[in-house]
Structures are given as structure tokens and as C-alpha cells.
């Protein structure tokens, strides 16, 4: 019979073609910079990462999670069994039955995908991705019927040359999509690249409930600083780009995309794929970068990315809020890639846009972004008589002031926090003028040399004194001190003031008389929430103050950025809307009268929104206003 | 007409241009840096010729802040090795004289040290070349002459025709210097060569102390049309009003100051 000799040829032919394509793909990744990975341990951990960690993210959309389990599980099982039965000729009615079951499961999943694709949301890519559910249906149906036929479970009268020929054509088409396409860059590429990406992920700490958010240090003696060409990425970053399924969840949460700035995280990753494989973006069928046409970008592995593939404004639009990374079911690291390319622009090209040049020059010359007199850093506390750690030698808490010292609005937060600490009799001290900018902005603007200089200076200063922990009101400084100074030898116990105040409250150290504030919502700062996983302490502080938080639709790990991170207000790439306006609209939607914040940068951004709008109050201010002040004896 | 002539002369002709660079000092942190005006001179030099200009510094080759000039995209900086107390002028003049240069650019004055602004004049004098102070751009170079624009107060410009070679100082109104990139700054080379420089005898006897900034008088124009106020705000200060009070008690002096402040609208 036709199927007897044609089926193995089809199956093994498709497998061979897939392997050839896959090898080419692997070679394309390996053109990237060397980065050691634990090969065996990674491969061993992969099934767990896929079934647990990745599924955890995918499950945020239950429908698609179940659909994917049916389709992918059905496909893998059906293919493995088909190889045994049709490829190697193992004749077993049990196996035949299992093939039928798997193919049926796959068919049901494919139907659900086809259903979802009838009128797909804008975040989904079209083109070949619209073809995929049809290919899945054709493959599963053909395999089902062919198995019925070869197992002789089919009414004999119906089997004819024409019919079995049609089935074989269907199976061939299905195999072309499922196997050949997997190796040669079709939509199914995600299965093979994704599996390896999970095995060789650059941040294995992210699996098993962990977190890894600090940027990787740049070797300042590299022959090219940062990423100029696709091959300057680490090879497993290139692999990560290929894992993208173009689901557009990143696009849906990106604040820059929503503001009409020329950034779309999904398109950026697809452009990286164009760069690593060579070609143009004409084959991209998703949403464009706002305001930029699709089809004009060209790239290849040896070409400088910003010269024709991705425009510099796209890279500078990012607020590094990490919403895309948090949302990505493939755990792709968009922010790492963006900062890597920014490093090239700043440190090789000298092309930091907007006020970025001025800010970096100021940081180099005065250790603060405003270029203000470093000898006046401590002036804000002239009347507070704060203990300098240089005088007292040691303290329980080192209060890290941050650059808020130079900003009048932030000074109100700092003063409020000092009042809270004094009320609780905290043993604290400050660095005074010895403190420098943490280096957060310099690093996100791509100037890792300045970041590393500031980090080393601060670590050297901190090393002189004894303290149990660092507490700061600035989540950016918090993140840098806690997660990025470790690479330079600075290991500290760092707390954000929300965590610290919450501790004081739990210990009953604060005598509070809550005031009525009306409806209050809480805005999660990206660098406290997504970067450090701290969602509970601020809410707990607010509830102790008797406030019932009116949660915005986008809160917690899905909080929308205020627009103030990553140097975005400094580079100031134009868009249609301002991110801060959209965030305040979120608060208006829950009819909040007060937005509680926990970051001076968020305060500045949200207060920059035109009134009437909810008032903006830092947690420290809310707590200090509720303090019961005892008359001094 | 202007851009045309610029593209013709500026791109095709390879000019030999040198920029003299010094170690600057940030006004607040006192930290060493690239001097702003010298960096503008380098920026102007970069725009004049397809060939990279040469950078020349008199001092120590080990000063890392010089690398900020290399970060503007230059491969090489030449240092004439000398101690801090030498007179840079003879060293520069003898070196520049050997180089067959077309244009030598400098800042108007250094950010630290003597900062008299005399160096370009003294160098030009020793070389026997013309000196053009405070230029903002070189419009064209043709037939052994350059047309340059000189900055005058209040945004005015004067076009000058100068025979090559010449020395020019670059005004702070010229194009700001491009960003200095860390990578090229680290990779560029600083070559040092000895130079026969004498200690500056005159300066050795001077006493130095920090300068005090003097407060500026506020001139508030009241009334009239917007155009008149604009004119008053932008016009050159004509003969100063006010009075010098040396006689009288402290109270009388204070009252005179207060009356003036009220008249100016500073105190209501």
C-alpha cells in the first residue's frame, strides 16, 4: 500500500530537514559572544522549568494555557508514537490507540486556537501565525485518519487511492509546518528554541520562584563596549530572541508603546531575530513601532544594529520597568538587550540623547545628576541634626539619602521619614556629603563606566563603617545597592522604607492616630515591585494606617510604570501621550483622591500631571502625618 | 549660498588643523575634566576637515582627564612633557612651527591656573601668525584664506577674512562639544615627547588666592511696550546709575540700600 513505504519517508525526511535547519540555527546563535552555561544541569532542569515556571506565567491566561497543554502535549506524544508505529513499523493496537488519542487532543487544542484566531486581539501577530492553527488541524486530522487506516480500523470500502493520497498530502503539509518549520524559522521555531532557551537561560535564578533583576556588569576593557552587532550579544541571548512566540503580552503592558513612543518590545525581539538570521522585517506581521513603518529595517549578524535595523529612539524609549520581562511566557530578557545596545550608543558612539549627555557629565564631575555642588549634598538636613556615621562610627540603620537630597519635593519625603524614625527611636546615621549618586541612572543610560566608578566609591565609603542594614526611601537606590553592588564586592542587607516602617509597625514602635484620607490607591514602583518582589509591605503599612487600598486594574506585578525609570524623562523621546498621565488616569478610574507612592521618582512624575488630579503622597509622609506627637518634657 | 560654499571647501580639502587642549576644572567640584572651551575648539576642528585634527597639550601625559578629548573620536593626543610651573608658550610655539599647520584653535581661556587668556596671543605672536579671538565658525576656506565668524556681544557676528595659517580662539558661543565616549577615550593613545620648556619666572613670584564673584546689578525695565522692555533688557548697559555712599552712619547706608531695593521692585 502507498502508506507503507511513503509514511516513513515523509516522517524521516521531515525530521532530517528539521535537523539541518536546527543546526544552522544553532550555528547562528553560537556566533554570539561566549557565555559559559551549565549544559547538563540546564538540560536536566529544562522539563521542570517548562512545566512549572513557564506554565506559571502562561497560566495567567487560563484559556491559552489549557489550549497549549492539549495542542503541544498532543503533538509531542503523537509525533513520538507515529515515529514508532509509522516510522519503525512497530505494530501495536495500543500504540495505534494512543496515537488516535493524542491526535484527537491536539485537534481539540487546535480548534481552540483557531477559535481564538477568528478575531485576534491586536497584540497577536498574523501572517504565518494565522496559518498555524490550520496546519495543526490538518496535521492532527491526517494523522488520525492515516492511523485508522493503517490499523485497519477503517471501513474498507472507504479506503481508496485518492483518499489515502489526500491524507498523505495533508500529513506532508502538517509535517512541513511542524517539523521543517521548526528548524527553518517558522512559527514552530518557538518549540525548539524555547526549550533550549529555558535550559541555557542567562538568569537561571529566575526559575524555582527566585528572582534575578540586576544588570550584568560590563567588562570595560572589551574591544567593543556594549552590543553593536547581533553577534555582540551573548549566544544565549540570541537563543532567547528566537524563543519568542509573538504573543504580544509584552506589547500589551509596555508603557512606552501605549504612550505612542517608537517602542514595541515584541517588534524589538523580532528585529533581533532578523539581525541574527539576516534579512528584513518584511516578514513581520504584528504591530509596528508606533509611528514607524514596517518593512524598511534591514540587518544581518555583522551589521551594527542601530545602523538600519533598530532606531536609537526605540532603544531610548524604554523606561526599564520590566513589565515586558515579567509578562513574557518565554522569559525573554528585553531590558538586558536594550541596555546592552544603549551601552554601545553611550560608550562607543557618544550618542546619549536629550539631556542624557548633561546628566552623565554631571555625574562624572559632581557625583549627582543635577551638577550641583557636591559639598552641599547634606544641606537639606541642616536643621535636623542628623547623626553622621563618620562621627558615631556605627549604627543599626544606615539611612541612604539618595539624590532626593537635592530636590525640594523629595526632601519632604526624607524629612517625613526622619520624623518616623525619630518617633520610633531608631538608632540611625547618615553618610552626609560622603554619599554619592547610586549610579542607577548612569547605568540605565548605558554608561557602565560611571556606574562602576560610583559603585566602587560608595562601596569603599560604606566599608568604613559598621551598620546592620541600609534603609532608603528610593527604590532605585534600593535595587542598585541590593542587587547590583554585589558584583563589585558590596553585599548589604538593604531595606526599602516601606519594609522598614512595616517592621516598626509590627513591633508596635509607632504611636499612630490615623486620619481620614478618603479613597486611596497605591502605585507600585517598578523597582520595588517587579525588581524586588515587594508588594506586601507598602499595603500592610497602608492598612495599619486604616486605609483600604482601592487597587487599580494594573497593580502589583502588573503595575504600570510612572514613566520615570531608565532615564526616560532625561532622554525624553516624544510620544503621543505622557506615561504619567495614563497612570493618573488609572487612579482616576478607581476614583482615588490620594495616590500613595513609595518612590520619589514616581512622586515627581505623577505630580507633574496637570491638576485637578488625586494628590500624591509618599508612604513616609502618610505615616508621619499620622504620628501622635508627644509634648516634649 | 552659505551651506553650498561650506560643503565645497570643507569636505574636499584636507586641512592641517591643531587644537590646543588644557586640563579643565569643574567650577563646583574642582574636579579635573576636559575644558569646555577647549572641547569646543576640538569640535570646531573636527568639523573643518575630513582629516582628524591633532590635539596638543603641554603638561603631564599621565593626566587621565585628557582622555575625555580622545573620547570625541580622536585616536591620538600629543603631550609636550613639562612640569606645572613652566611657561607653555615657547614650547608650543616651537612645536607648532615645525608642523606645517593651517589653523591652530584654542579655547578663550583656561579653567584653572593662570587663565589669563593670553596664550593664543602669545603663541601667535611667537609664530608670527595672525590671531582671531572668539570665533564661532569657519565659513569657508579657499585660496589661502579662511572666512571666519567672530562672536560679538549679544549674539552679533562679524565676518572676517584671514590668511592661512592663523591662530584662533573659540568662543563659548560656538557649537557645544560632542559627548565624550568612554570606549574611544580609553583606547586612544597619548604620546608624550620632551620639550625644552623654561619655568615661568614671572609667575613664580606671584601670590594667588581664589577670586570672589561680584554680584551684578539688576536692571528692571518697567512700563512701555513689550518691544521697549525687550530693547531695554537686551541693550548694552549705558552709563551706570546709582551712587557711591562712603559717608554717613550704617543706618543711613542701609536705608539708601533699602530705598534702592524698593525702587527696583526687589522689596515690596
PDB file of C-alpha atoms in Angstrom, chain A residues 418-621:
ATOM      1  CA  UNK A 418      13.358  61.080  59.587  1.00  0.00           C
ATOM      2  CA  UNK A 419      10.363  62.066  61.742  1.00  0.00           C
ATOM      3  CA  UNK A 420       9.105  58.477  61.630  1.00  0.00           C
ATOM      4  CA  UNK A 421      12.500  57.050  62.598  1.00  0.00           C
ATOM      5  CA  UNK A 422      12.840  59.555  65.422  1.00  0.00           C
ATOM      6  CA  UNK A 423       9.385  58.695  66.704  1.00  0.00           C
ATOM      7  CA  UNK A 424      10.399  55.046  66.863  1.00  0.00           C
ATOM      8  CA  UNK A 425      13.771  55.850  68.446  1.00  0.00           C
ATOM      9  CA  UNK A 426      15.662  54.141  65.651  1.00  0.00           C
ATOM     10  CA  UNK A 427      19.427  54.093  66.004  1.00  0.00           C
ATOM     11  CA  UNK A 428      20.332  55.514  62.607  1.00  0.00           C
ATOM     12  CA  UNK A 429      23.056  57.548  60.975  1.00  0.00           C
ATOM     13  CA  UNK A 430      23.768  59.029  57.539  1.00  0.00           C
ATOM     14  CA  UNK A 431      26.793  59.387  55.277  1.00  0.00           C
ATOM     15  CA  UNK A 432      26.257  63.103  54.664  1.00  0.00           C
ATOM     16  CA  UNK A 433      28.417  64.520  51.908  1.00  0.00           C
ATOM     17  CA  UNK A 434      30.312  61.226  51.541  1.00  0.00           C
ATOM     18  CA  UNK A 435      27.329  59.641  49.830  1.00  0.00           C
ATOM     19  CA  UNK A 436      27.293  59.742  46.025  1.00  0.00           C
ATOM     20  CA  UNK A 437      24.658  59.012  43.437  1.00  0.00           C
ATOM     21  CA  UNK A 438      24.000  55.262  43.442  1.00  0.00           C
ATOM     22  CA  UNK A 439      24.771  55.052  39.720  1.00  0.00           C
ATOM     23  CA  UNK A 440      21.292  53.849  38.767  1.00  0.00           C
ATOM     24  CA  UNK A 441      20.674  56.459  36.086  1.00  0.00           C
ATOM     25  CA  UNK A 442      24.197  56.269  34.659  1.00  0.00           C
ATOM     26  CA  UNK A 443      23.858  52.520  34.276  1.00  0.00           C
ATOM     27  CA  UNK A 444      20.439  52.649  32.632  1.00  0.00           C
ATOM     28  CA  UNK A 445      21.719  55.351  30.264  1.00  0.00           C
ATOM     29  CA  UNK A 446      24.388  52.884  29.193  1.00  0.00           C
ATOM     30  CA  UNK A 447      27.342  54.465  30.983  1.00  0.00           C
ATOM     31  CA  UNK A 448      28.575  51.470  32.918  1.00  0.00           C
ATOM     32  CA  UNK A 449      31.993  53.070  33.445  1.00  0.00           C
ATOM     33  CA  UNK A 450      30.437  55.851  35.509  1.00  0.00           C
ATOM     34  CA  UNK A 451      28.143  53.407  37.271  1.00  0.00           C
ATOM     35  CA  UNK A 452      31.090  51.220  38.229  1.00  0.00           C
ATOM     36  CA  UNK A 453      33.103  54.197  39.455  1.00  0.00           C
ATOM     37  CA  UNK A 454      30.218  55.392  41.642  1.00  0.00           C
ATOM     38  CA  UNK A 455      29.542  51.863  42.878  1.00  0.00           C
ATOM     39  CA  UNK A 456      33.170  51.329  43.843  1.00  0.00           C
ATOM     40  CA  UNK A 457      33.285  54.703  45.592  1.00  0.00           C
ATOM     41  CA  UNK A 458      30.122  54.027  47.565  1.00  0.00           C
ATOM     42  CA  UNK A 459      31.245  50.515  48.474  1.00  0.00           C
ATOM     43  CA  UNK A 460      34.561  51.895  49.675  1.00  0.00           C
ATOM     44  CA  UNK A 461      32.776  54.516  51.823  1.00  0.00           C
ATOM     45  CA  UNK A 462      30.254  52.013  53.202  1.00  0.00           C
ATOM     46  CA  UNK A 463      33.099  49.640  54.029  1.00  0.00           C
ATOM     47  CA  UNK A 464      34.488  52.099  56.567  1.00  0.00           C
ATOM     48  CA  UNK A 465      31.540  51.842  58.914  1.00  0.00           C
ATOM     49  CA  UNK A 466      29.586  49.338  60.910  1.00  0.00           C
ATOM     50  CA  UNK A 467      25.856  49.064  60.448  1.00  0.00           C
ATOM     51  CA  UNK A 468      23.306  46.265  60.334  1.00  0.00           C
ATOM     52  CA  UNK A 469      21.293  47.402  57.377  1.00  0.00           C
ATOM     53  CA  UNK A 470      20.796  50.141  54.833  1.00  0.00           C
ATOM     54  CA  UNK A 471      17.363  51.748  54.606  1.00  0.00           C
ATOM     55  CA  UNK A 472      16.410  54.064  51.759  1.00  0.00           C
ATOM     56  CA  UNK A 473      13.315  55.829  50.506  1.00  0.00           C
ATOM     57  CA  UNK A 474      14.464  55.458  46.893  1.00  0.00           C
ATOM     58  CA  UNK A 475      13.612  52.107  45.245  1.00  0.00           C
ATOM     59  CA  UNK A 476      16.201  52.735  42.523  1.00  0.00           C
ATOM     60  CA  UNK A 477      18.988  53.091  45.075  1.00  0.00           C
ATOM     61  CA  UNK A 478      17.478  50.132  46.915  1.00  0.00           C
ATOM     62  CA  UNK A 479      17.684  47.953  43.818  1.00  0.00           C
ATOM     63  CA  UNK A 480      21.212  49.021  42.919  1.00  0.00           C
ATOM     64  CA  UNK A 481      22.533  48.605  46.465  1.00  0.00           C
ATOM     65  CA  UNK A 482      20.820  45.270  46.977  1.00  0.00           C
ATOM     66  CA  UNK A 483      21.166  43.649  43.551  1.00  0.00           C
ATOM     67  CA  UNK A 484      23.922  45.341  41.571  1.00  0.00           C
ATOM     68  CA  UNK A 485      26.685  46.257  44.034  1.00  0.00           C
ATOM     69  CA  UNK A 486      27.287  42.569  44.758  1.00  0.00           C
ATOM     70  CA  UNK A 487      29.241  42.213  41.514  1.00  0.00           C
ATOM     71  CA  UNK A 488      31.720  44.751  42.878  1.00  0.00           C
ATOM     72  CA  UNK A 489      32.020  43.327  46.357  1.00  0.00           C
ATOM     73  CA  UNK A 490      29.263  45.271  48.113  1.00  0.00           C
ATOM     74  CA  UNK A 491      26.960  42.872  49.951  1.00  0.00           C
ATOM     75  CA  UNK A 492      24.449  44.527  52.256  1.00  0.00           C
ATOM     76  CA  UNK A 493      21.141  43.917  53.894  1.00  0.00           C
ATOM     77  CA  UNK A 494      19.067  46.627  52.243  1.00  0.00           C
ATOM     78  CA  UNK A 495      15.506  47.618  53.032  1.00  0.00           C
ATOM     79  CA  UNK A 496      13.111  49.981  51.402  1.00  0.00           C
ATOM     80  CA  UNK A 497      11.458  52.358  53.858  1.00  0.00           C
ATOM     81  CA  UNK A 498       8.121  50.642  53.292  1.00  0.00           C
ATOM     82  CA  UNK A 499       9.610  47.369  54.566  1.00  0.00           C
ATOM     83  CA  UNK A 500      11.307  49.125  57.446  1.00  0.00           C
ATOM     84  CA  UNK A 501       8.223  51.085  58.537  1.00  0.00           C
ATOM     85  CA  UNK A 502       6.155  47.921  58.286  1.00  0.00           C
ATOM     86  CA  UNK A 503       8.599  46.234  60.660  1.00  0.00           C
ATOM     87  CA  UNK A 504       8.367  49.155  63.094  1.00  0.00           C
ATOM     88  CA  UNK A 505       4.587  48.929  62.970  1.00  0.00           C
ATOM     89  CA  UNK A 506       4.594  45.194  63.565  1.00  0.00           C
ATOM     90  CA  UNK A 507       6.842  45.714  66.572  1.00  0.00           C
ATOM     91  CA  UNK A 508       4.489  48.382  67.872  1.00  0.00           C
ATOM     92  CA  UNK A 509       7.154  51.072  67.787  1.00  0.00           C
ATOM     93  CA  UNK A 510       4.922  53.723  66.288  1.00  0.00           C
ATOM     94  CA  UNK A 511       2.137  55.523  68.091  1.00  0.00           C
ATOM     95  CA  UNK A 512      -0.331  56.332  65.343  1.00  0.00           C
ATOM     96  CA  UNK A 513      -3.586  58.218  65.102  1.00  0.00           C
ATOM     97  CA  UNK A 514      -4.820  57.528  61.560  1.00  0.00           C
ATOM     98  CA  UNK A 515      -6.522  60.343  59.714  1.00  0.00           C
ATOM     99  CA  UNK A 516      -9.344  60.030  57.230  1.00  0.00           C
ATOM    100  CA  UNK A 517      -7.973  60.399  53.724  1.00  0.00           C
ATOM    101  CA  UNK A 518     -10.887  59.432  51.508  1.00  0.00           C
ATOM    102  CA  UNK A 519     -10.292  56.933  48.751  1.00  0.00           C
ATOM    103  CA  UNK A 520      -6.654  55.935  48.448  1.00  0.00           C
ATOM    104  CA  UNK A 521      -4.932  53.838  45.826  1.00  0.00           C
ATOM    105  CA  UNK A 522      -1.374  52.580  45.854  1.00  0.00           C
ATOM    106  CA  UNK A 523       1.043  52.825  42.922  1.00  0.00           C
ATOM    107  CA  UNK A 524       3.687  50.078  42.929  1.00  0.00           C
ATOM    108  CA  UNK A 525       7.075  51.430  41.889  1.00  0.00           C
ATOM    109  CA  UNK A 526       8.673  49.136  39.286  1.00  0.00           C
ATOM    110  CA  UNK A 527      11.988  48.997  41.124  1.00  0.00           C
ATOM    111  CA  UNK A 528      10.307  47.979  44.369  1.00  0.00           C
ATOM    112  CA  UNK A 529       7.760  45.592  42.892  1.00  0.00           C
ATOM    113  CA  UNK A 530       8.920  43.816  39.775  1.00  0.00           C
ATOM    114  CA  UNK A 531      12.597  44.321  40.532  1.00  0.00           C
ATOM    115  CA  UNK A 532      12.449  43.260  44.161  1.00  0.00           C
ATOM    116  CA  UNK A 533       9.131  41.490  44.637  1.00  0.00           C
ATOM    117  CA  UNK A 534       7.980  43.804  47.412  1.00  0.00           C
ATOM    118  CA  UNK A 535       4.224  44.217  47.067  1.00  0.00           C
ATOM    119  CA  UNK A 536       3.073  43.394  50.578  1.00  0.00           C
ATOM    120  CA  UNK A 537       4.904  45.759  52.938  1.00  0.00           C
ATOM    121  CA  UNK A 538       3.527  49.013  51.472  1.00  0.00           C
ATOM    122  CA  UNK A 539      -0.012  47.610  51.507  1.00  0.00           C
ATOM    123  CA  UNK A 540       0.446  46.410  55.034  1.00  0.00           C
ATOM    124  CA  UNK A 541       1.647  49.878  56.106  1.00  0.00           C
ATOM    125  CA  UNK A 542      -1.407  51.447  54.489  1.00  0.00           C
ATOM    126  CA  UNK A 543      -3.788  49.020  56.134  1.00  0.00           C
ATOM    127  CA  UNK A 544      -2.204  49.722  59.525  1.00  0.00           C
ATOM    128  CA  UNK A 545      -2.948  53.379  58.815  1.00  0.00           C
ATOM    129  CA  UNK A 546      -6.583  52.339  58.470  1.00  0.00           C
ATOM    130  CA  UNK A 547      -6.538  52.788  54.714  1.00  0.00           C
ATOM    131  CA  UNK A 548      -8.389  50.389  52.485  1.00  0.00           C
ATOM    132  CA  UNK A 549      -6.449  50.462  49.234  1.00  0.00           C
ATOM    133  CA  UNK A 550      -8.568  50.809  46.098  1.00  0.00           C
ATOM    134  CA  UNK A 551      -6.479  48.700  43.741  1.00  0.00           C
ATOM    135  CA  UNK A 552      -6.028  49.969  40.201  1.00  0.00           C
ATOM    136  CA  UNK A 553      -6.599  47.474  37.384  1.00  0.00           C
ATOM    137  CA  UNK A 554      -2.894  47.402  36.812  1.00  0.00           C
ATOM    138  CA  UNK A 555      -1.281  46.916  40.190  1.00  0.00           C
ATOM    139  CA  UNK A 556       1.127  44.550  41.882  1.00  0.00           C
ATOM    140  CA  UNK A 557       3.337  42.761  39.374  1.00  0.00           C
ATOM    141  CA  UNK A 558       1.246  44.292  36.598  1.00  0.00           C
ATOM    142  CA  UNK A 559       1.664  47.858  37.841  1.00  0.00           C
ATOM    143  CA  UNK A 560       2.028  50.462  35.092  1.00  0.00           C
ATOM    144  CA  UNK A 561       5.241  52.459  35.192  1.00  0.00           C
ATOM    145  CA  UNK A 562       5.069  56.173  36.066  1.00  0.00           C
ATOM    146  CA  UNK A 563       7.392  56.859  33.129  1.00  0.00           C
ATOM    147  CA  UNK A 564      10.285  57.909  35.321  1.00  0.00           C
ATOM    148  CA  UNK A 565      12.610  54.918  35.121  1.00  0.00           C
ATOM    149  CA  UNK A 566      15.596  54.080  32.973  1.00  0.00           C
ATOM    150  CA  UNK A 567      16.499  57.691  32.323  1.00  0.00           C
ATOM    151  CA  UNK A 568      13.348  58.061  30.178  1.00  0.00           C
ATOM    152  CA  UNK A 569      12.488  61.558  31.498  1.00  0.00           C
ATOM    153  CA  UNK A 570      16.062  62.586  30.669  1.00  0.00           C
ATOM    154  CA  UNK A 571      16.249  61.247  27.134  1.00  0.00           C
ATOM    155  CA  UNK A 572      12.631  62.356  26.656  1.00  0.00           C
ATOM    156  CA  UNK A 573      11.686  60.560  23.430  1.00  0.00           C
ATOM    157  CA  UNK A 574       8.470  62.133  22.133  1.00  0.00           C
ATOM    158  CA  UNK A 575       5.238  60.143  22.027  1.00  0.00           C
ATOM    159  CA  UNK A 576       1.539  60.880  21.718  1.00  0.00           C
ATOM    160  CA  UNK A 577       0.736  60.738  25.416  1.00  0.00           C
ATOM    161  CA  UNK A 578       2.687  61.007  28.635  1.00  0.00           C
ATOM    162  CA  UNK A 579       3.033  57.805  30.605  1.00  0.00           C
ATOM    163  CA  UNK A 580       2.412  59.643  33.890  1.00  0.00           C
ATOM    164  CA  UNK A 581      -0.928  60.956  32.557  1.00  0.00           C
ATOM    165  CA  UNK A 582      -2.015  57.426  31.743  1.00  0.00           C
ATOM    166  CA  UNK A 583      -1.049  56.269  35.203  1.00  0.00           C
ATOM    167  CA  UNK A 584      -3.051  59.027  36.882  1.00  0.00           C
ATOM    168  CA  UNK A 585      -5.976  58.061  34.626  1.00  0.00           C
ATOM    169  CA  UNK A 586      -5.693  54.561  36.108  1.00  0.00           C
ATOM    170  CA  UNK A 587      -6.089  56.133  39.556  1.00  0.00           C
ATOM    171  CA  UNK A 588      -8.990  58.302  38.403  1.00  0.00           C
ATOM    172  CA  UNK A 589     -10.708  55.162  37.149  1.00  0.00           C
ATOM    173  CA  UNK A 590     -10.952  53.910  40.743  1.00  0.00           C
ATOM    174  CA  UNK A 591     -11.955  57.394  41.901  1.00  0.00           C
ATOM    175  CA  UNK A 592      -8.925  57.755  44.139  1.00  0.00           C
ATOM    176  CA  UNK A 593      -8.440  61.044  45.945  1.00  0.00           C
ATOM    177  CA  UNK A 594      -4.927  60.159  47.017  1.00  0.00           C
ATOM    178  CA  UNK A 595      -2.291  58.104  45.271  1.00  0.00           C
ATOM    179  CA  UNK A 596       0.059  56.603  47.818  1.00  0.00           C
ATOM    180  CA  UNK A 597       3.523  56.163  46.335  1.00  0.00           C
ATOM    181  CA  UNK A 598       6.768  54.779  47.630  1.00  0.00           C
ATOM    182  CA  UNK A 599       9.310  56.397  45.332  1.00  0.00           C
ATOM    183  CA  UNK A 600      10.487  59.960  44.892  1.00  0.00           C
ATOM    184  CA  UNK A 601      10.754  59.485  41.126  1.00  0.00           C
ATOM    185  CA  UNK A 602       7.138  58.318  40.934  1.00  0.00           C
ATOM    186  CA  UNK A 603       6.193  61.305  43.097  1.00  0.00           C
ATOM    187  CA  UNK A 604       7.884  63.687  40.690  1.00  0.00           C
ATOM    188  CA  UNK A 605       6.342  62.060  37.613  1.00  0.00           C
ATOM    189  CA  UNK A 606       2.792  61.806  38.975  1.00  0.00           C
ATOM    190  CA  UNK A 607       2.844  65.292  40.483  1.00  0.00           C
ATOM    191  CA  UNK A 608       3.860  66.539  37.063  1.00  0.00           C
ATOM    192  CA  UNK A 609       0.364  65.674  35.850  1.00  0.00           C
ATOM    193  CA  UNK A 610      -1.897  68.691  35.424  1.00  0.00           C
ATOM    194  CA  UNK A 611      -4.429  69.305  38.182  1.00  0.00           C
ATOM    195  CA  UNK A 612      -7.149  68.526  39.070  1.00  0.00           C
ATOM    196  CA  UNK A 613      -5.795  65.104  39.895  1.00  0.00           C
ATOM    197  CA  UNK A 614      -5.503  62.979  43.034  1.00  0.00           C
ATOM    198  CA  UNK A 615      -2.931  64.225  45.487  1.00  0.00           C
ATOM    199  CA  UNK A 616       0.353  62.317  45.590  1.00  0.00           C
ATOM    200  CA  UNK A 617       1.747  61.251  48.966  1.00  0.00           C
ATOM    201  CA  UNK A 618       4.691  59.088  49.825  1.00  0.00           C
ATOM    202  CA  UNK A 619       4.197  56.360  52.435  1.00  0.00           C
ATOM    203  CA  UNK A 620       6.623  58.157  54.732  1.00  0.00           C
ATOM    204  CA  UNK A 621       4.523  61.302  54.536  1.00  0.00           C
TER     205      UNK A 621
END
